[in-house]
PDB file of C-alpha atoms in Angstrom:
ATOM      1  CA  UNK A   1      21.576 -37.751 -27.539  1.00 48.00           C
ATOM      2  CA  UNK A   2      21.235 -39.395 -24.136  1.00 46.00           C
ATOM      3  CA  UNK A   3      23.613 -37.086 -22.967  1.00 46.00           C
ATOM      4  CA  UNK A   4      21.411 -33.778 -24.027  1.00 46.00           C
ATOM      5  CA  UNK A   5      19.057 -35.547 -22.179  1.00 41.00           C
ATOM      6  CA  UNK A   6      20.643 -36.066 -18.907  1.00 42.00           C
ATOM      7  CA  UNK A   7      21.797 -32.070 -19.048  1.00 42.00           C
ATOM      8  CA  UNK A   8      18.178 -31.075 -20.001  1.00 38.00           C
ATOM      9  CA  UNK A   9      17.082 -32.882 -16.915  1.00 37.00           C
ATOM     10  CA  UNK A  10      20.415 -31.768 -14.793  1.00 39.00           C
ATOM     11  CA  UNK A  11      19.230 -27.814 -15.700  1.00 37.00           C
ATOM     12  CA  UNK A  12      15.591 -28.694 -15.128  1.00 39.00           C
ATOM     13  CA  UNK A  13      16.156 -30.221 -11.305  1.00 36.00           C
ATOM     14  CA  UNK A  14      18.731 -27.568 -10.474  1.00 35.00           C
ATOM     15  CA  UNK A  15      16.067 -24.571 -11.722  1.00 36.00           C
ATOM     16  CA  UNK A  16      13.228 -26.694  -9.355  1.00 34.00           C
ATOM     17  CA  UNK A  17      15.729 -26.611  -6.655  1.00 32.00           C
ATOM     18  CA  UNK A  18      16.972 -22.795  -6.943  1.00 33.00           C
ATOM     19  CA  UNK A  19      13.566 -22.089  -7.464  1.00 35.00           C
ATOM     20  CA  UNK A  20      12.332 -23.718  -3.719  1.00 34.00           C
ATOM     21  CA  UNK A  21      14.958 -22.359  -2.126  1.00 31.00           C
ATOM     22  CA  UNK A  22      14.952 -18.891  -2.937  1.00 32.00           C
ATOM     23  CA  UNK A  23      13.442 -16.469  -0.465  1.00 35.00           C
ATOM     24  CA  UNK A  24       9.904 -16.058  -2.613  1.00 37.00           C
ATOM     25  CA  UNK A  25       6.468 -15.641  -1.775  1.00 46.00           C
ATOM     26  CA  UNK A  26       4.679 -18.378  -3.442  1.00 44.00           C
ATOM     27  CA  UNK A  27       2.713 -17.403  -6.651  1.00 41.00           C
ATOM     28  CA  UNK A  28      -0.261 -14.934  -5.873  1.00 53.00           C
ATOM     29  CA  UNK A  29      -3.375 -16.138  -4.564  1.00 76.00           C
ATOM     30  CA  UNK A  30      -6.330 -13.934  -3.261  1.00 88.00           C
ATOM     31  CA  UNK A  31      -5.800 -13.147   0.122  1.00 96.00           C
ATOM     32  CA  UNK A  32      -8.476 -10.370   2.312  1.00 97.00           C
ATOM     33  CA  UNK A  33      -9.385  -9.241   5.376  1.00 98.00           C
ATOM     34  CA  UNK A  34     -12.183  -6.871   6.311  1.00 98.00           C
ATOM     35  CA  UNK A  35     -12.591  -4.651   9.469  1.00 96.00           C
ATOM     36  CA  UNK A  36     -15.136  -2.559  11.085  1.00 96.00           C
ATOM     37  CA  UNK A  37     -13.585   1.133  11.364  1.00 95.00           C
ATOM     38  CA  UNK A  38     -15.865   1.665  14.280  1.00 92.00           C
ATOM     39  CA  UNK A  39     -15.312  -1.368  16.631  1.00 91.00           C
ATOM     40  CA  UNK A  40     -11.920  -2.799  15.079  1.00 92.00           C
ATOM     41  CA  UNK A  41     -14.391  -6.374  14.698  1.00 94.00           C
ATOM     42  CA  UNK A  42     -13.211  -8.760  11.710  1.00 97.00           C
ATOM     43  CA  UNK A  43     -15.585  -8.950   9.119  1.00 97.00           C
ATOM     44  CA  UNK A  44     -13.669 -10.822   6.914  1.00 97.00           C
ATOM     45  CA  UNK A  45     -10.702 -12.943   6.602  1.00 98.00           C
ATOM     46  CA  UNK A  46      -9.438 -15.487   3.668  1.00 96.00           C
ATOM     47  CA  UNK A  47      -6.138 -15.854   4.035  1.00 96.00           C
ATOM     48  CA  UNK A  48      -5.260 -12.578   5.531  1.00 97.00           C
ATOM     49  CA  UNK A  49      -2.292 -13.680   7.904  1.00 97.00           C
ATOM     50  CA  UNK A  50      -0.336 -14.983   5.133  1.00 96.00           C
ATOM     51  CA  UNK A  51       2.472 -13.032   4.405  1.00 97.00           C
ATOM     52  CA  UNK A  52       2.412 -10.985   0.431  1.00 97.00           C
ATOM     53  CA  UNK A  53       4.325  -8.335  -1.065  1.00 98.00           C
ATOM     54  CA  UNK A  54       2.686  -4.714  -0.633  1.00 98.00           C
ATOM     55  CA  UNK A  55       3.811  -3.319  -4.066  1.00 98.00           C
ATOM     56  CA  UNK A  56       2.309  -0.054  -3.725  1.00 98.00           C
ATOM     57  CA  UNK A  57       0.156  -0.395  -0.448  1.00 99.00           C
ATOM     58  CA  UNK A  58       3.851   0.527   0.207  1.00 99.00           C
ATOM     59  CA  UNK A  59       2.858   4.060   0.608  1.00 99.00           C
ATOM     60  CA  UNK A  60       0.239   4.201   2.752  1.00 99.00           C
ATOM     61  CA  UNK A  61       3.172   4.045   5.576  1.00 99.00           C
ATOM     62  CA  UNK A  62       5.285   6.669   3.645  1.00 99.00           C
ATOM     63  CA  UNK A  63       1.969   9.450   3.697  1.00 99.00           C
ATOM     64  CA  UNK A  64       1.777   7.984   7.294  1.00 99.00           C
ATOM     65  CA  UNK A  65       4.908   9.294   7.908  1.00 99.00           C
ATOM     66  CA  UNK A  66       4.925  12.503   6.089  1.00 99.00           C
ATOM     67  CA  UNK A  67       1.483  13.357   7.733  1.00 99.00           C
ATOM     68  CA  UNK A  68       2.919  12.694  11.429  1.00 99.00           C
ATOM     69  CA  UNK A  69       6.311  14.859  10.487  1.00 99.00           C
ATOM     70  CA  UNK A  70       3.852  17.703   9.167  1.00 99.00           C
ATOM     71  CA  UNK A  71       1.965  17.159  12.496  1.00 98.00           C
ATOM     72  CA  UNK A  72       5.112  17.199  14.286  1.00 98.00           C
ATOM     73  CA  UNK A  73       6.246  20.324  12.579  1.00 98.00           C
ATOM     74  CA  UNK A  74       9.679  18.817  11.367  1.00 98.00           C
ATOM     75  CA  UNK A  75       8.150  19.877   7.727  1.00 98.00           C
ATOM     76  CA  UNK A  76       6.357  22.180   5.503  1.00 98.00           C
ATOM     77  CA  UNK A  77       3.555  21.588   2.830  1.00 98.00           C
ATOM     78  CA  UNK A  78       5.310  24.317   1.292  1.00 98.00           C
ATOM     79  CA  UNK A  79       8.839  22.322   1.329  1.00 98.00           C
ATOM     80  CA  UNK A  80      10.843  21.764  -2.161  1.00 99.00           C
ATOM     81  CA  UNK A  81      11.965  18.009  -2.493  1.00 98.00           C
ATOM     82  CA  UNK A  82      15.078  17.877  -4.333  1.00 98.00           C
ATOM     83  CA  UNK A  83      14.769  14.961  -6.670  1.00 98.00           C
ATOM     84  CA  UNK A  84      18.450  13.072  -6.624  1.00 98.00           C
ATOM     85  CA  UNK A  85      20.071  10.921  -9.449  1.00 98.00           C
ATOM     86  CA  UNK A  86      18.355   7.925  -7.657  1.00 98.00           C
ATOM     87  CA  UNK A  87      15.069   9.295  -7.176  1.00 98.00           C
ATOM     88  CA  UNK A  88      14.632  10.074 -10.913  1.00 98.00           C
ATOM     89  CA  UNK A  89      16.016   6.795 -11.743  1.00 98.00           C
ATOM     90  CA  UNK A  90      12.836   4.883 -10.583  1.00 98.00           C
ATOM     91  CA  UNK A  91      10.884   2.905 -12.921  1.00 97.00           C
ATOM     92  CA  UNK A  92       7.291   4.260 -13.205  1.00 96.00           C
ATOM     93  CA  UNK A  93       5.039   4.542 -12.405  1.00 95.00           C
ATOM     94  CA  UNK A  94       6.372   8.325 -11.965  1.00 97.00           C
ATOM     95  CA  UNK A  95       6.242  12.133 -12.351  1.00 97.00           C
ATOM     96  CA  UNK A  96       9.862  11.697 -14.550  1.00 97.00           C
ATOM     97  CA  UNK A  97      11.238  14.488 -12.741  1.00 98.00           C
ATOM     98  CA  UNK A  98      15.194  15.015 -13.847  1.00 98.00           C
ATOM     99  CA  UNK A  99      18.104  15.155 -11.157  1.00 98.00           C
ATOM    100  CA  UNK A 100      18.195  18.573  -9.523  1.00 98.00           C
ATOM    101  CA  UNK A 101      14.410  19.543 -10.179  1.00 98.00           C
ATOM    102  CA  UNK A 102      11.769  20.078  -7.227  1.00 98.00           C
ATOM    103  CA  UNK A 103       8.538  19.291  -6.471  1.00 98.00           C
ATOM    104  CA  UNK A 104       6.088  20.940  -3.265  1.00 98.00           C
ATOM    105  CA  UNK A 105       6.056  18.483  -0.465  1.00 99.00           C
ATOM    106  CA  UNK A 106       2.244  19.161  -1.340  1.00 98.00           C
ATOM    107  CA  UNK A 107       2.515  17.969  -4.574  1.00 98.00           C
ATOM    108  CA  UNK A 108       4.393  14.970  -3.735  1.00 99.00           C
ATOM    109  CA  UNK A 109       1.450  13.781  -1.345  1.00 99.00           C
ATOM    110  CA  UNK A 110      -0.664  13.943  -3.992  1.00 98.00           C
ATOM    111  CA  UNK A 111       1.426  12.401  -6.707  1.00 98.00           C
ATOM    112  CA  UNK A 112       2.241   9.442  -3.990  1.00 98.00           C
ATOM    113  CA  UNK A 113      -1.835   9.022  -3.176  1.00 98.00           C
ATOM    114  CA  UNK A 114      -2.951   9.521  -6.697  1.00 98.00           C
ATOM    115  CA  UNK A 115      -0.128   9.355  -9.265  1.00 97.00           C
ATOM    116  CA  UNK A 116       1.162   6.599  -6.929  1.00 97.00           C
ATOM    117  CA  UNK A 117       4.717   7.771  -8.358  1.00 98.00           C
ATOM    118  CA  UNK A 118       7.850   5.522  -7.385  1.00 98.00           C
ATOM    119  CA  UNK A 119      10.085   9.049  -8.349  1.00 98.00           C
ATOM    120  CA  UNK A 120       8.296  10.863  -5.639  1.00 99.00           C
ATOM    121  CA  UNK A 121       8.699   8.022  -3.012  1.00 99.00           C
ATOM    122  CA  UNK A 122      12.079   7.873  -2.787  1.00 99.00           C
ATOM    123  CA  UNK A 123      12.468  11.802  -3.112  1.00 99.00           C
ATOM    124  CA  UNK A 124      10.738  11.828  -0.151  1.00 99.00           C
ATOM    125  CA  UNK A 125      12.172   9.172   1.591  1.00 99.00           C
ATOM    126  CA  UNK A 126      15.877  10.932   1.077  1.00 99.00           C
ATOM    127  CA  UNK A 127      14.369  14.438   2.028  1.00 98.00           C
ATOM    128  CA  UNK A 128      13.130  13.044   5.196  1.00 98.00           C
ATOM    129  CA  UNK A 129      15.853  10.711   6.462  1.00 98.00           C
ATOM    130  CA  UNK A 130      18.757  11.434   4.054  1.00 98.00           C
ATOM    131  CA  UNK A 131      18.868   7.560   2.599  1.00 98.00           C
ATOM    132  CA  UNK A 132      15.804   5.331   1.372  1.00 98.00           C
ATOM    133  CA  UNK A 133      17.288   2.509   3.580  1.00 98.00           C
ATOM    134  CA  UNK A 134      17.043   4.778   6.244  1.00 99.00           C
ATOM    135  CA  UNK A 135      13.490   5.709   5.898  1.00 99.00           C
ATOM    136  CA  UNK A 136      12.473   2.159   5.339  1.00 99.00           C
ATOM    137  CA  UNK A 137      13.737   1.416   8.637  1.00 99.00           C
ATOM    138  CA  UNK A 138      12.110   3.620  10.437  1.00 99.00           C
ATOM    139  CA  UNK A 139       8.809   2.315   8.186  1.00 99.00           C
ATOM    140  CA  UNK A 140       9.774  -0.964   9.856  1.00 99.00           C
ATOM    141  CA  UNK A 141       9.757   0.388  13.346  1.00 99.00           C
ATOM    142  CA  UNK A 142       6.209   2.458  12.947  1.00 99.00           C
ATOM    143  CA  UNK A 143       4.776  -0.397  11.417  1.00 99.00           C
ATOM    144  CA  UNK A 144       5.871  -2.483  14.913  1.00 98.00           C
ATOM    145  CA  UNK A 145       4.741   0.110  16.991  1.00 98.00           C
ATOM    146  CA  UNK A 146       0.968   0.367  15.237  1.00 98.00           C
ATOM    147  CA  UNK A 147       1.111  -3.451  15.481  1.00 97.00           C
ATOM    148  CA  UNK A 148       2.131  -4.583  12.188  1.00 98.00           C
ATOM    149  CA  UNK A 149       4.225  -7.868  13.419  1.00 98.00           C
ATOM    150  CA  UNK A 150       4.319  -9.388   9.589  1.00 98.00           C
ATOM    151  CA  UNK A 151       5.656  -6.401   7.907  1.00 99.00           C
ATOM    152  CA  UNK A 152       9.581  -5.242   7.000  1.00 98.00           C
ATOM    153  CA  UNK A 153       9.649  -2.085   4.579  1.00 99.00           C
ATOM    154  CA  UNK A 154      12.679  -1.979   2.660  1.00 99.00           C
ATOM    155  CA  UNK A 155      11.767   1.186   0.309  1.00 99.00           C
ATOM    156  CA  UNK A 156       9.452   3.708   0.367  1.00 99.00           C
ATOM    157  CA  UNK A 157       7.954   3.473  -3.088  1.00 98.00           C
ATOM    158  CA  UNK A 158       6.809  -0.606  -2.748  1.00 98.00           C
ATOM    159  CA  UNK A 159       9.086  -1.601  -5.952  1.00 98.00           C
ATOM    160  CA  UNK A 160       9.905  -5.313  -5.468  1.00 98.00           C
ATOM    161  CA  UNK A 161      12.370  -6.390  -2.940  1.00 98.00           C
ATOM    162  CA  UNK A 162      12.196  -9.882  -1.797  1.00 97.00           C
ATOM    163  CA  UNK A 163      12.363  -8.826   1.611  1.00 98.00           C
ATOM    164  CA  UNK A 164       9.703  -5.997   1.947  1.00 98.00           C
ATOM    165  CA  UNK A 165       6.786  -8.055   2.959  1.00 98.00           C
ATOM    166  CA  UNK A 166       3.466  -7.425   4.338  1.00 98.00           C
ATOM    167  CA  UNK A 167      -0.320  -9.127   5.215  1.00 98.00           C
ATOM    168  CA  UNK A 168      -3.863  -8.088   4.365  1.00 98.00           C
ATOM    169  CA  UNK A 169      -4.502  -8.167   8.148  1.00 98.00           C
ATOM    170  CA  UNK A 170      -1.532  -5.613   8.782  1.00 98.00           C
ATOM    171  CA  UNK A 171      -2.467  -2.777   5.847  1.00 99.00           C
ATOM    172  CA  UNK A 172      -6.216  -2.904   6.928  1.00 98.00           C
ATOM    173  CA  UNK A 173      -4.370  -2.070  10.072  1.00 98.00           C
ATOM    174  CA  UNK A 174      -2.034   0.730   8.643  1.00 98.00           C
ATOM    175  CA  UNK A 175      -5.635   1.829   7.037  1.00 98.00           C
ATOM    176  CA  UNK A 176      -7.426   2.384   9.866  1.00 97.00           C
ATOM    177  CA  UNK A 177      -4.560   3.952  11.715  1.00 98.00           C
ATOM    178  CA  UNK A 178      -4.030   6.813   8.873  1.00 98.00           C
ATOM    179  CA  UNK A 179      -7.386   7.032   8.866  1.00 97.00           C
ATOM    180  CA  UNK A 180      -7.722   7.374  12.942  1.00 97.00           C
ATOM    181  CA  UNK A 181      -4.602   9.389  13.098  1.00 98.00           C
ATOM    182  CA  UNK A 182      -4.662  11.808  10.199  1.00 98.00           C
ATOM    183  CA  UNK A 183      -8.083  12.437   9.604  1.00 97.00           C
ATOM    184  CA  UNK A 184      -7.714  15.280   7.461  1.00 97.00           C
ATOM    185  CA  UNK A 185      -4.849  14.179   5.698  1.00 98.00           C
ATOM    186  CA  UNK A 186      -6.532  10.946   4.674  1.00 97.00           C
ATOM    187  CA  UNK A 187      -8.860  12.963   2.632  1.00 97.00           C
ATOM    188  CA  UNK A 188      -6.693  12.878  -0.031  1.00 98.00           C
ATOM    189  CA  UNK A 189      -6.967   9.053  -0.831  1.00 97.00           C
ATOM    190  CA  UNK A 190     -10.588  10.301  -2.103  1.00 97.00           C
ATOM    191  CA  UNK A 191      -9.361  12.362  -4.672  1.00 97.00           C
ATOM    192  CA  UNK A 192     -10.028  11.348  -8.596  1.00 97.00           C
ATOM    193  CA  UNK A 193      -7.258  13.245 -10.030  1.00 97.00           C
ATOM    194  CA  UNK A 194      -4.293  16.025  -9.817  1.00 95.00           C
ATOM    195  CA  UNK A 195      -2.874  18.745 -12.024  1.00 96.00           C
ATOM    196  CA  UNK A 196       0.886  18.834 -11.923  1.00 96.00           C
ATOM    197  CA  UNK A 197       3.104  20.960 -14.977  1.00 95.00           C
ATOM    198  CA  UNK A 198      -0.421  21.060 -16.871  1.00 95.00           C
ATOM    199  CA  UNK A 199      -0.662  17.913 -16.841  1.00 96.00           C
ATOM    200  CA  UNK A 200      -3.975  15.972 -15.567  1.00 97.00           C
ATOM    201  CA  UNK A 201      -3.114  12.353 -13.407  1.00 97.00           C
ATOM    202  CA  UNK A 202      -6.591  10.046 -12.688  1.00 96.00           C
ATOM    203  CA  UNK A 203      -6.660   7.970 -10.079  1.00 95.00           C
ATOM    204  CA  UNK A 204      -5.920   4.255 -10.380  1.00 93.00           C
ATOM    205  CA  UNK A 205      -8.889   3.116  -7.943  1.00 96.00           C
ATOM    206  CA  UNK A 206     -11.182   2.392 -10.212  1.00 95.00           C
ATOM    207  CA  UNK A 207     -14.051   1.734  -7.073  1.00 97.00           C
ATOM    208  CA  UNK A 208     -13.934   5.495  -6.240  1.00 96.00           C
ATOM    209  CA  UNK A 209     -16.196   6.141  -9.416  1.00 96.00           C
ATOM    210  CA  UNK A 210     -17.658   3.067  -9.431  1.00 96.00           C
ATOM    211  CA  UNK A 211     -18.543   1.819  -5.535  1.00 97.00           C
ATOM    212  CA  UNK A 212     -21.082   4.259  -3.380  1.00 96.00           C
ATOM    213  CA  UNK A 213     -19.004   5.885  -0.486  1.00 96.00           C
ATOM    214  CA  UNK A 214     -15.717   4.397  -1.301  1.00 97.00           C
ATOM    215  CA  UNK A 215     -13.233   6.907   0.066  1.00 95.00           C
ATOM    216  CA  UNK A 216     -10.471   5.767  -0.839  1.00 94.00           C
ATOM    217  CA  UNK A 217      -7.619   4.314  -0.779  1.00 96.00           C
ATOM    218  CA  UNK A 218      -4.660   2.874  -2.569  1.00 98.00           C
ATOM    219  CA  UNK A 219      -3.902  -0.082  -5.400  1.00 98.00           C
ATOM    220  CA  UNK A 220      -0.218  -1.677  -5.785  1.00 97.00           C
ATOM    221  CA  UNK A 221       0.784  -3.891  -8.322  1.00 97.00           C
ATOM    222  CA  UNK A 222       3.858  -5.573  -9.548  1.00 96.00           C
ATOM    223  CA  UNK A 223       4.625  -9.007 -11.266  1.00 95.00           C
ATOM    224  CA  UNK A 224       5.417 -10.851  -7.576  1.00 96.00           C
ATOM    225  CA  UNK A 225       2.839  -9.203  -5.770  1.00 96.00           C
ATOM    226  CA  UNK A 226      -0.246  -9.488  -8.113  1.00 96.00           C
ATOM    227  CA  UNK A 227      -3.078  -6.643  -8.071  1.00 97.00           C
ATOM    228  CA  UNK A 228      -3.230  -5.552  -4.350  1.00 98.00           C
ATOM    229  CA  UNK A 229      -6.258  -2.844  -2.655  1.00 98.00           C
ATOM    230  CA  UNK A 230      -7.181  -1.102   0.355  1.00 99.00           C
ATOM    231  CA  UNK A 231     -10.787   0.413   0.331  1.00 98.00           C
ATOM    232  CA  UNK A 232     -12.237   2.274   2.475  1.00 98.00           C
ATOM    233  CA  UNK A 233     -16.207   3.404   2.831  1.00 98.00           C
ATOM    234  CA  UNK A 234     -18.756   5.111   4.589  1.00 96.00           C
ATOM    235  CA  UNK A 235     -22.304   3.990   3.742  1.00 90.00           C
ATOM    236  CA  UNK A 236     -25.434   3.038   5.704  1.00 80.00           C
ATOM    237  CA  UNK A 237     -23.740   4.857   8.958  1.00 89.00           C
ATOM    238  CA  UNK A 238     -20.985   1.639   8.426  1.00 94.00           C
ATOM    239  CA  UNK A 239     -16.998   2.382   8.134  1.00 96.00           C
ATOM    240  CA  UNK A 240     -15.345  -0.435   6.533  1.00 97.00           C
ATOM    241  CA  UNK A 241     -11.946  -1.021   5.824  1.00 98.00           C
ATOM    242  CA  UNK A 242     -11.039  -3.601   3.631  1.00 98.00           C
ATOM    243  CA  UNK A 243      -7.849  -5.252   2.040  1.00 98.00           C
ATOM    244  CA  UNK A 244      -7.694  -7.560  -1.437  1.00 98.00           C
ATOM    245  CA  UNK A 245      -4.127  -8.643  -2.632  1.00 98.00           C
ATOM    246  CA  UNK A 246      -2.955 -11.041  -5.095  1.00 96.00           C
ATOM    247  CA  UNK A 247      -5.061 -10.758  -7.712  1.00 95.00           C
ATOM    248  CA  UNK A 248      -4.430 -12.077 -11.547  1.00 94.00           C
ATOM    249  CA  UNK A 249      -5.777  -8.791 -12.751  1.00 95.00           C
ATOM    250  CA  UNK A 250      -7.125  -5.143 -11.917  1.00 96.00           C
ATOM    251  CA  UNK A 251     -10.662  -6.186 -12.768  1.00 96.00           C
ATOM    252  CA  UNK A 252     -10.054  -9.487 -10.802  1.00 95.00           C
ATOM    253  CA  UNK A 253      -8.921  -7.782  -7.665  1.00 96.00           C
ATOM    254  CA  UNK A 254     -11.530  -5.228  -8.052  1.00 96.00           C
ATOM    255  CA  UNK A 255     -14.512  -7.695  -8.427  1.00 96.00           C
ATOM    256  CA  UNK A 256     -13.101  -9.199  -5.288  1.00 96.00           C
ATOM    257  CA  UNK A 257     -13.311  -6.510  -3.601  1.00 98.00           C
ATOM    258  CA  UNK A 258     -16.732  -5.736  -4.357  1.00 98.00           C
ATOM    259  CA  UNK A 259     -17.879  -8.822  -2.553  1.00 97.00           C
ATOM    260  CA  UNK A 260     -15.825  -8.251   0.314  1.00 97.00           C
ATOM    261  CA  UNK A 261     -16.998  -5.083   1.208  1.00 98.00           C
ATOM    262  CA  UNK A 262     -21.041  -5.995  -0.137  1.00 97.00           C
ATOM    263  CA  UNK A 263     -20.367  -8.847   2.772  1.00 96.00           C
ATOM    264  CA  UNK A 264     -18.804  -6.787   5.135  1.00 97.00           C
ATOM    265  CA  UNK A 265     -21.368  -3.742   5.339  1.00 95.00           C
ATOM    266  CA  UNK A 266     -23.964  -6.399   5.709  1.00 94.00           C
ATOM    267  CA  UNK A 267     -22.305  -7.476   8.806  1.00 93.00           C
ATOM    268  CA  UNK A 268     -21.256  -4.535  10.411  1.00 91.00           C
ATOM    269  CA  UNK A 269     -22.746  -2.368  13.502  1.00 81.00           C
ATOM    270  CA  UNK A 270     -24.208   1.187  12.873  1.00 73.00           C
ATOM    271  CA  UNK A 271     -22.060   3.631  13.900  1.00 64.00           C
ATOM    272  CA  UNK A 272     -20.932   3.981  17.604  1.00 54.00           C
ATOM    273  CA  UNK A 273     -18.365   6.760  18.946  1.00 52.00           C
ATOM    274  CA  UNK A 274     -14.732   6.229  17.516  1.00 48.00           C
ATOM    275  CA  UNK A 275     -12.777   4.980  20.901  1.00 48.00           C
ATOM    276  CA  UNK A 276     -10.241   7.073  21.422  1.00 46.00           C
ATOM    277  CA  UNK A 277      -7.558   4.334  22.215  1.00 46.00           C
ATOM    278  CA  UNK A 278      -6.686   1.624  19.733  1.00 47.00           C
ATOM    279  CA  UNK A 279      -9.240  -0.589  19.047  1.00 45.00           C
ATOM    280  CA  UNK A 280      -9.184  -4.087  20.133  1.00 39.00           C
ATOM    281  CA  UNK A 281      -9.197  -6.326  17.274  1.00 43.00           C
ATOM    282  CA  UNK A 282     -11.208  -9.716  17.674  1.00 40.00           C
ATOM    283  CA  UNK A 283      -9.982 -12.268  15.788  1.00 39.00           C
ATOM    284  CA  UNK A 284     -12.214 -14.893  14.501  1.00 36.00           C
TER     285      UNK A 284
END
């Protein structure tokens, strides 16, 4: 009996000990950060320099870099992505497209934006630099060079790796930068829904049919992240980008978020010209 004991509490100290030591985030707490579009000023910030996992914020950098290849003309919209046995072995979410089939480059931006399909991601990733590992490094190196210190990709799709790590401070910096770099191509976070094989996918941001002038733009989730969110809206002549992550549920998060952005566009300045170079961010 005493010696069941001394095992239960041998297995019990040595699972406290693995579990300490293993590279982890701790377990999810709300973290945001707000910005003004316009001037790059904080509006917000609880906990937003602590280092999360993106889940599917994830792909915010992999439209990033589809849109600036499409700019670049290195691609098509017209392009068929060959989906590998890897691709179509992601878990969903996902289109479930089989090894060998193809989807339009433009219908993979919209099932990554809307559909927010893990299948597509790495499709992509493999067209564009032959290997997901690949792509995720040079992720890595865009997310350096739009000043994204805290954040290592290490797939495109934001599936949980214990190494792909982000901060709310850095994706409400990817945000505005997609949104300041690809204009046009951002429009797409706004749309409620695609057709794809006759088949109708909603939108998983609940705010854009629920919060005036949301615009936009992307939810993650998985079990080590918690419920993640970038919003952005337009209202009162205000653009505010804003970042939630961590929560215990969708309808959590999305509450959240609601009072981060109801404090932010109380805050903010009235719209000024977009400067043309970066802006500066003030930290507060």
């Amino acid at each position: 009996m005493h010696t069941d004991k001394r095992n239960f509490v041998s297995v019990f100290l040595f699972l406290i000990i693995y579990f300490f030591s293993t590279d982890t985030i701790a377990a999810p707490k709300y973290s945001s950060f707000s910005l003004d579009a316009i001037s790059g000023e904080i509006l917000h910030n609880n906990r937003g320099f602590q280092t999360r996992y993106p889940a599917s914020l994830t792909k915010v950098m992999t439209l990033y870099l589809i849109f600036e290849d499409l700019e670049d003309g290195k691609i098509q919209k017209s392009d068929l992505v060959v989906f590998s046995r890897n691709a179509s072995s992601m878990p969903a979410s996902k289109l479930g497209l089989a090894a060998g089939e193809t989807i339009t480059l433009s219908n993979a931006i919209k099932a990554l934006a809307i559909k927010s399909a893990n299948d597509v991601a790495t499709a992509v990733a493999e067209h564009l630099s032959g290997t997901e590992e690949s792509f995720a490094t040079r992720m890595t190196n865009k997310a350096r060079e739009l000043g994204m210190y805290q954040t290592s990709f290490r797939n495109a799709s934001g599936l949980h790796n214990n190494y792909q790590k982000t901060t709310a401070f850095d994706m409400a910096i990817l945000g505005l930068r997609i949104l300041k770099d690809f204009p046009d191509e951002s429009r797409i976070f706004s749309q409620k829904e695609f057709i794809f094989e006759g088949k109708t996918y909603r939108s998983h941001n609940k705010l854009l049919f629920s919060y005036p002038g949301t615009k936009g733009m992307k939810t993650g989730f998985t079990n080590m992240s918690g419920f993640n969110l970038i919003s952005y809206v337009t209202t009162e002549n205000k653009k505010i980008i804003s970042v939630v992550m961590g929560g215990s549920s969708s309808t959590s998060r999305n509450s959240n978020m609601v009072k981060v952005l109801n404090k932010s566009i109380k805050i903010a300045k009235y719209e000024i010209p977009f400067p043309k170079s970066n802006p500066f961010i003030e930290q507060k």
